């Protein structure tokens, strides 16, 4: 499995973290790249400044992002993580947006797999709860019509407690930890899954399962 990782200025650790987390060969793609390399999937990462910051020429309007739009429109699998979630929304590849909104201190969160199958979740049983690292910046997803996303199965990850119960203090938008586009090939996850990866390749949660699911999607038994 060959992953292309879009790296934008200011993101110093995303590429190395995705490589360690996935256990696969990854190709670093800078924002000025005119085209994407041959790959099986693209991962877009970003820090908290990207997640809630202003639209930047080196991000959503970059040549690499234009190449990503073409890749996604052809059905290529795309995964946005944390700041990458915001970039995919602002690039028009996903509905909604991220806003600054306190969620309270925590070192990890639990998310439940739901919605319709995607390349990154189809091999994970629906209803399974994953423990992930919480992002440093306090951000939440918002959308004008959450009910429609729910109807279409586009809510792919939802914040829960360890047993899978939706947290009572979260509203309809606040419980959303990840979504997909209508086609299902573009997926984004709000918790900063790659932040938990140590230099030794270990992680403090279950984010690795997302890449295992992608591998199984690409190479079914």
JSON list of C-alpha atoms in Angstrom, two decimals:
[
{"chain": "A", "resi": 1, "resn": "UNK", "atom": "CA", "xyz": [0.00, 0.00, 0.00]},
{"chain": "A", "resi": 2, "resn": "UNK", "atom": "CA", "xyz": [1.43, 3.35, -1.06]},
{"chain": "A", "resi": 3, "resn": "UNK", "atom": "CA", "xyz": [0.21, 6.43, 0.80]},
{"chain": "A", "resi": 4, "resn": "UNK", "atom": "CA", "xyz": [0.71, 10.01, -0.30]},
{"chain": "A", "resi": 5, "resn": "UNK", "atom": "CA", "xyz": [0.78, 12.46, 2.62]},
{"chain": "A", "resi": 6, "resn": "UNK", "atom": "CA", "xyz": [0.05, 16.12, 1.90]},
{"chain": "A", "resi": 7, "resn": "UNK", "atom": "CA", "xyz": [2.32, 18.24, 4.07]},
{"chain": "A", "resi": 8, "resn": "UNK", "atom": "CA", "xyz": [1.78, 21.99, 4.43]},
{"chain": "A", "resi": 9, "resn": "UNK", "atom": "CA", "xyz": [4.17, 24.61, 5.88]},
{"chain": "A", "resi": 10, "resn": "UNK", "atom": "CA", "xyz": [4.15, 24.51, 9.66]},
{"chain": "A", "resi": 11, "resn": "UNK", "atom": "CA", "xyz": [3.34, 20.81, 9.85]},
{"chain": "A", "resi": 12, "resn": "UNK", "atom": "CA", "xyz": [6.60, 19.28, 11.08]},
{"chain": "A", "resi": 13, "resn": "UNK", "atom": "CA", "xyz": [5.47, 15.90, 12.33]},
{"chain": "A", "resi": 14, "resn": "UNK", "atom": "CA", "xyz": [2.51, 14.72, 10.28]},
{"chain": "A", "resi": 15, "resn": "UNK", "atom": "CA", "xyz": [4.38, 12.83, 7.57]},
{"chain": "A", "resi": 16, "resn": "UNK", "atom": "CA", "xyz": [6.60, 10.86, 9.97]},
{"chain": "A", "resi": 17, "resn": "UNK", "atom": "CA", "xyz": [3.64, 10.09, 12.24]},
{"chain": "A", "resi": 18, "resn": "UNK", "atom": "CA", "xyz": [1.47, 8.75, 9.40]},
{"chain": "A", "resi": 19, "resn": "UNK", "atom": "CA", "xyz": [4.37, 6.60, 8.20]},
{"chain": "A", "resi": 20, "resn": "UNK", "atom": "CA", "xyz": [4.87, 5.09, 11.66]},
{"chain": "A", "resi": 21, "resn": "UNK", "atom": "CA", "xyz": [1.15, 4.68, 12.32]},
{"chain": "A", "resi": 22, "resn": "UNK", "atom": "CA", "xyz": [0.31, 3.02, 9.00]},
{"chain": "A", "resi": 23, "resn": "UNK", "atom": "CA", "xyz": [3.43, 0.85, 8.90]},
{"chain": "A", "resi": 24, "resn": "UNK", "atom": "CA", "xyz": [3.49, 1.47, 5.15]},
{"chain": "A", "resi": 25, "resn": "UNK", "atom": "CA", "xyz": [5.67, 3.27, 2.66]},
{"chain": "A", "resi": 26, "resn": "UNK", "atom": "CA", "xyz": [4.54, 6.89, 2.44]},
{"chain": "A", "resi": 27, "resn": "UNK", "atom": "CA", "xyz": [5.35, 9.57, -0.10]},
{"chain": "A", "resi": 28, "resn": "UNK", "atom": "CA", "xyz": [5.63, 13.16, 1.12]},
{"chain": "A", "resi": 29, "resn": "UNK", "atom": "CA", "xyz": [3.80, 15.68, -1.08]},
{"chain": "A", "resi": 30, "resn": "UNK", "atom": "CA", "xyz": [4.46, 19.39, -0.54]},
{"chain": "A", "resi": 31, "resn": "UNK", "atom": "CA", "xyz": [1.80, 22.04, -1.07]},
{"chain": "A", "resi": 32, "resn": "UNK", "atom": "CA", "xyz": [3.47, 23.28, -4.27]},
{"chain": "A", "resi": 33, "resn": "UNK", "atom": "CA", "xyz": [3.36, 19.90, -6.02]},
{"chain": "A", "resi": 34, "resn": "UNK", "atom": "CA", "xyz": [1.62, 20.11, -9.39]},
{"chain": "A", "resi": 35, "resn": "UNK", "atom": "CA", "xyz": [0.38, 16.52, -9.24]},
{"chain": "A", "resi": 36, "resn": "UNK", "atom": "CA", "xyz": [0.11, 13.60, -6.89]},
{"chain": "A", "resi": 37, "resn": "UNK", "atom": "CA", "xyz": [2.39, 10.58, -7.20]},
{"chain": "A", "resi": 38, "resn": "UNK", "atom": "CA", "xyz": [0.94, 7.18, -8.03]},
{"chain": "A", "resi": 39, "resn": "UNK", "atom": "CA", "xyz": [-0.61, 6.03, -4.76]},
{"chain": "A", "resi": 40, "resn": "UNK", "atom": "CA", "xyz": [-3.40, 3.95, -3.23]},
{"chain": "A", "resi": 41, "resn": "UNK", "atom": "CA", "xyz": [-4.69, 6.68, -0.91]},
{"chain": "A", "resi": 42, "resn": "UNK", "atom": "CA", "xyz": [-3.96, 10.23, 0.21]},
{"chain": "A", "resi": 43, "resn": "UNK", "atom": "CA", "xyz": [-3.73, 11.43, 3.81]},
{"chain": "A", "resi": 44, "resn": "UNK", "atom": "CA", "xyz": [-4.08, 15.14, 4.64]},
{"chain": "A", "resi": 45, "resn": "UNK", "atom": "CA", "xyz": [-2.86, 16.23, 8.06]},
{"chain": "A", "resi": 46, "resn": "UNK", "atom": "CA", "xyz": [-2.54, 19.60, 9.76]},
{"chain": "A", "resi": 47, "resn": "UNK", "atom": "CA", "xyz": [-2.10, 21.24, 13.15]},
{"chain": "A", "resi": 48, "resn": "UNK", "atom": "CA", "xyz": [-4.48, 23.30, 15.26]},
{"chain": "A", "resi": 49, "resn": "UNK", "atom": "CA", "xyz": [-3.64, 26.53, 13.43]},
{"chain": "A", "resi": 50, "resn": "UNK", "atom": "CA", "xyz": [-4.80, 24.93, 10.19]},
{"chain": "A", "resi": 51, "resn": "UNK", "atom": "CA", "xyz": [-7.89, 23.53, 11.89]},
{"chain": "A", "resi": 52, "resn": "UNK", "atom": "CA", "xyz": [-9.32, 26.88, 12.97]},
{"chain": "A", "resi": 53, "resn": "UNK", "atom": "CA", "xyz": [-7.16, 29.40, 11.10]},
{"chain": "A", "resi": 54, "resn": "UNK", "atom": "CA", "xyz": [-7.92, 31.55, 8.10]},
{"chain": "A", "resi": 55, "resn": "UNK", "atom": "CA", "xyz": [-7.89, 30.10, 4.60]},
{"chain": "A", "resi": 56, "resn": "UNK", "atom": "CA", "xyz": [-4.30, 30.12, 3.35]},
{"chain": "A", "resi": 57, "resn": "UNK", "atom": "CA", "xyz": [-2.83, 30.15, -0.12]},
{"chain": "A", "resi": 58, "resn": "UNK", "atom": "CA", "xyz": [-0.44, 27.34, 0.85]},
{"chain": "A", "resi": 59, "resn": "UNK", "atom": "CA", "xyz": [-3.36, 25.17, 1.94]},
{"chain": "A", "resi": 60, "resn": "UNK", "atom": "CA", "xyz": [-6.77, 25.10, 0.36]},
{"chain": "A", "resi": 61, "resn": "UNK", "atom": "CA", "xyz": [-5.66, 27.05, -2.75]},
{"chain": "A", "resi": 62, "resn": "UNK", "atom": "CA", "xyz": [-2.38, 25.19, -3.29]},
{"chain": "A", "resi": 63, "resn": "UNK", "atom": "CA", "xyz": [-1.56, 23.30, -6.46]},
{"chain": "A", "resi": 64, "resn": "UNK", "atom": "CA", "xyz": [-1.39, 20.07, -4.44]},
{"chain": "A", "resi": 65, "resn": "UNK", "atom": "CA", "xyz": [-4.95, 20.64, -3.21]},
{"chain": "A", "resi": 66, "resn": "UNK", "atom": "CA", "xyz": [-6.13, 21.17, -6.78]},
{"chain": "A", "resi": 67, "resn": "UNK", "atom": "CA", "xyz": [-4.52, 17.84, -7.68]},
{"chain": "A", "resi": 68, "resn": "UNK", "atom": "CA", "xyz": [-6.24, 16.28, -4.69]},
{"chain": "A", "resi": 69, "resn": "UNK", "atom": "CA", "xyz": [-9.64, 17.48, -5.92]},
{"chain": "A", "resi": 70, "resn": "UNK", "atom": "CA", "xyz": [-9.04, 15.65, -9.21]},
{"chain": "A", "resi": 71, "resn": "UNK", "atom": "CA", "xyz": [-7.91, 12.53, -7.36]},
{"chain": "A", "resi": 72, "resn": "UNK", "atom": "CA", "xyz": [-10.99, 12.55, -5.12]},
{"chain": "A", "resi": 73, "resn": "UNK", "atom": "CA", "xyz": [-13.37, 13.20, -8.01]},
{"chain": "A", "resi": 74, "resn": "UNK", "atom": "CA", "xyz": [-12.02, 10.05, -9.67]},
{"chain": "A", "resi": 75, "resn": "UNK", "atom": "CA", "xyz": [-12.91, 8.04, -6.56]},
{"chain": "A", "resi": 76, "resn": "UNK", "atom": "CA", "xyz": [-9.48, 7.93, -4.90]},
{"chain": "A", "resi": 77, "resn": "UNK", "atom": "CA", "xyz": [-9.54, 7.30, -1.12]},
{"chain": "A", "resi": 78, "resn": "UNK", "atom": "CA", "xyz": [-8.72, 10.44, 0.90]},
{"chain": "A", "resi": 79, "resn": "UNK", "atom": "CA", "xyz": [-8.37, 10.70, 4.68]},
{"chain": "A", "resi": 80, "resn": "UNK", "atom": "CA", "xyz": [-8.19, 14.03, 6.51]},
{"chain": "A", "resi": 81, "resn": "UNK", "atom": "CA", "xyz": [-6.96, 14.09, 10.11]},
{"chain": "A", "resi": 82, "resn": "UNK", "atom": "CA", "xyz": [-7.47, 17.04, 12.50]},
{"chain": "A", "resi": 83, "resn": "UNK", "atom": "CA", "xyz": [-6.31, 20.12, 10.52]},
{"chain": "A", "resi": 84, "resn": "UNK", "atom": "CA", "xyz": [-6.68, 18.05, 7.37]},
{"chain": "A", "resi": 85, "resn": "UNK", "atom": "CA", "xyz": [-10.41, 17.81, 8.17]},
{"chain": "A", "resi": 86, "resn": "UNK", "atom": "CA", "xyz": [-10.68, 21.61, 7.97]},
{"chain": "A", "resi": 87, "resn": "UNK", "atom": "CA", "xyz": [-8.71, 21.78, 4.72]},
{"chain": "A", "resi": 88, "resn": "UNK", "atom": "CA", "xyz": [-10.99, 19.21, 3.08]},
{"chain": "A", "resi": 89, "resn": "UNK", "atom": "CA", "xyz": [-14.07, 21.16, 4.18]},
{"chain": "A", "resi": 90, "resn": "UNK", "atom": "CA", "xyz": [-12.69, 24.47, 2.93]},
{"chain": "A", "resi": 91, "resn": "UNK", "atom": "CA", "xyz": [-11.64, 22.87, -0.34]},
{"chain": "A", "resi": 92, "resn": "UNK", "atom": "CA", "xyz": [-15.23, 21.75, -0.95]},
{"chain": "A", "resi": 93, "resn": "UNK", "atom": "CA", "xyz": [-14.46, 18.05, -0.64]},
{"chain": "A", "resi": 94, "resn": "UNK", "atom": "CA", "xyz": [-16.53, 17.71, 2.53]},
{"chain": "A", "resi": 95, "resn": "UNK", "atom": "CA", "xyz": [-19.58, 19.58, 3.83]},
{"chain": "A", "resi": 96, "resn": "UNK", "atom": "CA", "xyz": [-19.51, 21.76, 6.93]},
{"chain": "A", "resi": 97, "resn": "UNK", "atom": "CA", "xyz": [-16.62, 23.42, 8.75]},
{"chain": "A", "resi": 98, "resn": "UNK", "atom": "CA", "xyz": [-14.62, 23.35, 11.97]},
{"chain": "A", "resi": 99, "resn": "UNK", "atom": "CA", "xyz": [-15.02, 26.05, 14.61]},
{"chain": "A", "resi": 100, "resn": "UNK", "atom": "CA", "xyz": [-13.28, 26.82, 17.88]},
{"chain": "A", "resi": 101, "resn": "UNK", "atom": "CA", "xyz": [-15.40, 25.44, 20.69]},
{"chain": "A", "resi": 102, "resn": "UNK", "atom": "CA", "xyz": [-14.12, 24.14, 24.04]},
{"chain": "A", "resi": 103, "resn": "UNK", "atom": "CA", "xyz": [-14.62, 20.44, 24.68]},
{"chain": "A", "resi": 104, "resn": "UNK", "atom": "CA", "xyz": [-12.93, 20.21, 28.08]},
{"chain": "A", "resi": 105, "resn": "UNK", "atom": "CA", "xyz": [-9.52, 18.74, 28.95]},
{"chain": "A", "resi": 106, "resn": "UNK", "atom": "CA", "xyz": [-8.77, 15.12, 28.08]},
{"chain": "A", "resi": 107, "resn": "UNK", "atom": "CA", "xyz": [-5.83, 13.06, 26.93]},
{"chain": "A", "resi": 108, "resn": "UNK", "atom": "CA", "xyz": [-7.93, 10.68, 24.86]},
{"chain": "A", "resi": 109, "resn": "UNK", "atom": "CA", "xyz": [-11.42, 10.25, 23.47]},
{"chain": "A", "resi": 110, "resn": "UNK", "atom": "CA", "xyz": [-13.57, 7.37, 22.32]},
{"chain": "A", "resi": 111, "resn": "UNK", "atom": "CA", "xyz": [-15.28, 7.29, 18.94]},
{"chain": "A", "resi": 112, "resn": "UNK", "atom": "CA", "xyz": [-17.82, 4.81, 17.60]},
{"chain": "A", "resi": 113, "resn": "UNK", "atom": "CA", "xyz": [-17.76, 3.50, 14.03]},
{"chain": "A", "resi": 114, "resn": "UNK", "atom": "CA", "xyz": [-21.07, 4.11, 12.28]},
{"chain": "A", "resi": 115, "resn": "UNK", "atom": "CA", "xyz": [-22.56, 5.38, 9.03]},
{"chain": "A", "resi": 116, "resn": "UNK", "atom": "CA", "xyz": [-22.15, 3.62, 5.75]},
{"chain": "A", "resi": 117, "resn": "UNK", "atom": "CA", "xyz": [-18.91, 1.73, 4.99]},
{"chain": "A", "resi": 118, "resn": "UNK", "atom": "CA", "xyz": [-15.94, 3.68, 3.66]},
{"chain": "A", "resi": 119, "resn": "UNK", "atom": "CA", "xyz": [-12.47, 2.55, 2.51]},
{"chain": "A", "resi": 120, "resn": "UNK", "atom": "CA", "xyz": [-11.19, 3.47, 6.00]},
{"chain": "A", "resi": 121, "resn": "UNK", "atom": "CA", "xyz": [-13.92, 1.80, 8.07]},
{"chain": "A", "resi": 122, "resn": "UNK", "atom": "CA", "xyz": [-15.52, -1.02, 6.05]},
{"chain": "A", "resi": 123, "resn": "UNK", "atom": "CA", "xyz": [-13.27, -3.65, 7.66]},
{"chain": "A", "resi": 124, "resn": "UNK", "atom": "CA", "xyz": [-14.09, -2.40, 11.18]},
{"chain": "A", "resi": 125, "resn": "UNK", "atom": "CA", "xyz": [-17.34, -3.78, 12.61]},
{"chain": "A", "resi": 126, "resn": "UNK", "atom": "CA", "xyz": [-20.07, -1.15, 12.91]},
{"chain": "A", "resi": 127, "resn": "UNK", "atom": "CA", "xyz": [-20.47, -0.05, 16.50]},
{"chain": "A", "resi": 128, "resn": "UNK", "atom": "CA", "xyz": [-16.88, -0.75, 17.49]},
{"chain": "A", "resi": 129, "resn": "UNK", "atom": "CA", "xyz": [-15.42, 1.89, 19.82]},
{"chain": "A", "resi": 130, "resn": "UNK", "atom": "CA", "xyz": [-11.90, 3.17, 19.19]},
{"chain": "A", "resi": 131, "resn": "UNK", "atom": "CA", "xyz": [-9.77, 5.05, 21.71]},
{"chain": "A", "resi": 132, "resn": "UNK", "atom": "CA", "xyz": [-7.93, 7.95, 20.07]},
{"chain": "A", "resi": 133, "resn": "UNK", "atom": "CA", "xyz": [-5.80, 10.90, 21.05]},
{"chain": "A", "resi": 134, "resn": "UNK", "atom": "CA", "xyz": [-7.70, 14.16, 21.54]},
{"chain": "A", "resi": 135, "resn": "UNK", "atom": "CA", "xyz": [-6.53, 17.18, 19.56]},
{"chain": "A", "resi": 136, "resn": "UNK", "atom": "CA", "xyz": [-4.70, 19.93, 21.43]},
{"chain": "A", "resi": 137, "resn": "UNK", "atom": "CA", "xyz": [-6.89, 22.68, 19.97]},
{"chain": "A", "resi": 138, "resn": "UNK", "atom": "CA", "xyz": [-10.53, 22.85, 21.04]},
{"chain": "A", "resi": 139, "resn": "UNK", "atom": "CA", "xyz": [-12.49, 22.54, 17.80]},
{"chain": "A", "resi": 140, "resn": "UNK", "atom": "CA", "xyz": [-15.83, 21.06, 16.77]},
{"chain": "A", "resi": 141, "resn": "UNK", "atom": "CA", "xyz": [-17.57, 20.24, 13.51]},
{"chain": "A", "resi": 142, "resn": "UNK", "atom": "CA", "xyz": [-20.62, 22.24, 12.39]},
{"chain": "A", "resi": 143, "resn": "UNK", "atom": "CA", "xyz": [-22.92, 21.77, 9.40]},
{"chain": "A", "resi": 144, "resn": "UNK", "atom": "CA", "xyz": [-26.18, 23.41, 8.28]},
{"chain": "A", "resi": 145, "resn": "UNK", "atom": "CA", "xyz": [-28.07, 20.13, 7.97]},
{"chain": "A", "resi": 146, "resn": "UNK", "atom": "CA", "xyz": [-26.83, 17.44, 10.33]},
{"chain": "A", "resi": 147, "resn": "UNK", "atom": "CA", "xyz": [-30.05, 15.43, 9.87]},
{"chain": "A", "resi": 148, "resn": "UNK", "atom": "CA", "xyz": [-29.29, 15.06, 6.18]},
{"chain": "A", "resi": 149, "resn": "UNK", "atom": "CA", "xyz": [-25.77, 13.82, 6.91]},
{"chain": "A", "resi": 150, "resn": "UNK", "atom": "CA", "xyz": [-27.28, 11.31, 9.31]},
{"chain": "A", "resi": 151, "resn": "UNK", "atom": "CA", "xyz": [-29.84, 10.16, 6.74]},
{"chain": "A", "resi": 152, "resn": "UNK", "atom": "CA", "xyz": [-27.17, 9.60, 4.10]},
{"chain": "A", "resi": 153, "resn": "UNK", "atom": "CA", "xyz": [-24.86, 7.71, 6.46]},
{"chain": "A", "resi": 154, "resn": "UNK", "atom": "CA", "xyz": [-22.15, 10.36, 6.21]},
{"chain": "A", "resi": 155, "resn": "UNK", "atom": "CA", "xyz": [-21.47, 10.54, 9.94]},
{"chain": "A", "resi": 156, "resn": "UNK", "atom": "CA", "xyz": [-18.70, 7.96, 10.20]},
{"chain": "A", "resi": 157, "resn": "UNK", "atom": "CA", "xyz": [-17.24, 8.57, 13.67]},
{"chain": "A", "resi": 158, "resn": "UNK", "atom": "CA", "xyz": [-19.15, 9.75, 16.76]},
{"chain": "A", "resi": 159, "resn": "UNK", "atom": "CA", "xyz": [-17.80, 10.75, 20.16]},
{"chain": "A", "resi": 160, "resn": "UNK", "atom": "CA", "xyz": [-18.91, 8.31, 22.85]},
{"chain": "A", "resi": 161, "resn": "UNK", "atom": "CA", "xyz": [-17.92, 7.02, 26.26]},
{"chain": "A", "resi": 162, "resn": "UNK", "atom": "CA", "xyz": [-15.78, 3.91, 26.54]},
{"chain": "A", "resi": 163, "resn": "UNK", "atom": "CA", "xyz": [-18.87, 1.69, 26.32]},
{"chain": "A", "resi": 164, "resn": "UNK", "atom": "CA", "xyz": [-20.10, 3.32, 23.11]},
{"chain": "A", "resi": 165, "resn": "UNK", "atom": "CA", "xyz": [-22.82, 5.50, 24.61]},
{"chain": "A", "resi": 166, "resn": "UNK", "atom": "CA", "xyz": [-23.18, 8.97, 23.07]},
{"chain": "A", "resi": 167, "resn": "UNK", "atom": "CA", "xyz": [-22.07, 11.62, 25.54]},
{"chain": "A", "resi": 168, "resn": "UNK", "atom": "CA", "xyz": [-25.06, 13.42, 27.02]},
{"chain": "A", "resi": 169, "resn": "UNK", "atom": "CA", "xyz": [-23.34, 16.82, 27.09]},
{"chain": "A", "resi": 170, "resn": "UNK", "atom": "CA", "xyz": [-22.88, 16.89, 23.31]},
{"chain": "A", "resi": 171, "resn": "UNK", "atom": "CA", "xyz": [-25.38, 18.38, 20.89]},
{"chain": "A", "resi": 172, "resn": "UNK", "atom": "CA", "xyz": [-26.02, 16.92, 17.42]},
{"chain": "A", "resi": 173, "resn": "UNK", "atom": "CA", "xyz": [-22.94, 18.59, 15.91]},
{"chain": "A", "resi": 174, "resn": "UNK", "atom": "CA", "xyz": [-20.75, 18.28, 18.98]},
{"chain": "A", "resi": 175, "resn": "UNK", "atom": "CA", "xyz": [-21.05, 14.50, 18.99]},
{"chain": "A", "resi": 176, "resn": "UNK", "atom": "CA", "xyz": [-19.65, 14.22, 15.45]},
{"chain": "A", "resi": 177, "resn": "UNK", "atom": "CA", "xyz": [-16.03, 13.10, 15.33]},
{"chain": "A", "resi": 178, "resn": "UNK", "atom": "CA", "xyz": [-15.79, 12.34, 11.61]},
{"chain": "A", "resi": 179, "resn": "UNK", "atom": "CA", "xyz": [-17.73, 12.40, 8.35]},
{"chain": "A", "resi": 180, "resn": "UNK", "atom": "CA", "xyz": [-17.51, 11.34, 4.72]},
{"chain": "A", "resi": 181, "resn": "UNK", "atom": "CA", "xyz": [-18.55, 12.89, 1.44]},
{"chain": "A", "resi": 182, "resn": "UNK", "atom": "CA", "xyz": [-21.69, 11.64, -0.32]},
{"chain": "A", "resi": 183, "resn": "UNK", "atom": "CA", "xyz": [-19.66, 9.18, -2.40]},
{"chain": "A", "resi": 184, "resn": "UNK", "atom": "CA", "xyz": [-17.89, 7.76, 0.65]},
{"chain": "A", "resi": 185, "resn": "UNK", "atom": "CA", "xyz": [-14.31, 7.94, -0.63]},
{"chain": "A", "resi": 186, "resn": "UNK", "atom": "CA", "xyz": [-13.35, 11.13, 1.25]},
{"chain": "A", "resi": 187, "resn": "UNK", "atom": "CA", "xyz": [-13.33, 10.74, 5.03]},
{"chain": "A", "resi": 188, "resn": "UNK", "atom": "CA", "xyz": [-12.15, 13.05, 7.81]},
{"chain": "A", "resi": 189, "resn": "UNK", "atom": "CA", "xyz": [-11.49, 12.45, 11.50]},
{"chain": "A", "resi": 190, "resn": "UNK", "atom": "CA", "xyz": [-11.41, 15.26, 14.06]},
{"chain": "A", "resi": 191, "resn": "UNK", "atom": "CA", "xyz": [-9.30, 13.70, 16.86]},
{"chain": "A", "resi": 192, "resn": "UNK", "atom": "CA", "xyz": [-5.60, 14.08, 16.10]},
{"chain": "A", "resi": 193, "resn": "UNK", "atom": "CA", "xyz": [-5.00, 10.37, 15.59]},
{"chain": "A", "resi": 194, "resn": "UNK", "atom": "CA", "xyz": [-1.36, 10.78, 14.54]},
{"chain": "A", "resi": 195, "resn": "UNK", "atom": "CA", "xyz": [-0.41, 12.89, 17.59]},
{"chain": "A", "resi": 196, "resn": "UNK", "atom": "CA", "xyz": [-0.30, 9.80, 19.78]},
{"chain": "A", "resi": 197, "resn": "UNK", "atom": "CA", "xyz": [2.39, 8.04, 17.76]},
{"chain": "A", "resi": 198, "resn": "UNK", "atom": "CA", "xyz": [5.77, 7.73, 19.45]},
{"chain": "A", "resi": 199, "resn": "UNK", "atom": "CA", "xyz": [9.10, 7.69, 17.55]},
{"chain": "A", "resi": 200, "resn": "UNK", "atom": "CA", "xyz": [9.29, 3.96, 18.32]},
{"chain": "A", "resi": 201, "resn": "UNK", "atom": "CA", "xyz": [6.15, 3.43, 16.27]},
{"chain": "A", "resi": 202, "resn": "UNK", "atom": "CA", "xyz": [3.81, 2.75, 19.16]},
{"chain": "A", "resi": 203, "resn": "UNK", "atom": "CA", "xyz": [0.59, 4.66, 19.63]},
{"chain": "A", "resi": 204, "resn": "UNK", "atom": "CA", "xyz": [-1.60, 5.18, 22.68]},
{"chain": "A", "resi": 205, "resn": "UNK", "atom": "CA", "xyz": [-4.86, 4.33, 20.97]},
{"chain": "A", "resi": 206, "resn": "UNK", "atom": "CA", "xyz": [-6.59, 2.44, 18.18]},
{"chain": "A", "resi": 207, "resn": "UNK", "atom": "CA", "xyz": [-5.91, 4.74, 15.23]},
{"chain": "A", "resi": 208, "resn": "UNK", "atom": "CA", "xyz": [-3.86, 2.05, 13.53]},
{"chain": "A", "resi": 209, "resn": "UNK", "atom": "CA", "xyz": [-7.09, 0.12, 12.86]},
{"chain": "A", "resi": 210, "resn": "UNK", "atom": "CA", "xyz": [-8.13, 2.77, 10.33]},
{"chain": "A", "resi": 211, "resn": "UNK", "atom": "CA", "xyz": [-5.07, 2.03, 8.21]},
{"chain": "A", "resi": 212, "resn": "UNK", "atom": "CA", "xyz": [-5.51, -1.72, 8.65]},
{"chain": "A", "resi": 213, "resn": "UNK", "atom": "CA", "xyz": [-9.06, -1.28, 7.33]},
{"chain": "A", "resi": 214, "resn": "UNK", "atom": "CA", "xyz": [-7.75, 0.65, 4.32]},
{"chain": "A", "resi": 215, "resn": "UNK", "atom": "CA", "xyz": [-5.22, -2.10, 3.59]},
{"chain": "A", "resi": 216, "resn": "UNK", "atom": "CA", "xyz": [-7.99, -4.71, 3.65]},
{"chain": "A", "resi": 217, "resn": "UNK", "atom": "CA", "xyz": [-10.17, -2.56, 1.41]},
{"chain": "A", "resi": 218, "resn": "UNK", "atom": "CA", "xyz": [-7.38, -2.28, -1.15]},
{"chain": "A", "resi": 219, "resn": "UNK", "atom": "CA", "xyz": [-6.34, -5.93, -0.91]},
{"chain": "A", "resi": 220, "resn": "UNK", "atom": "CA", "xyz": [-9.42, -7.98, -0.03]},
{"chain": "A", "resi": 221, "resn": "UNK", "atom": "CA", "xyz": [-8.75, -11.59, 0.93]}
]
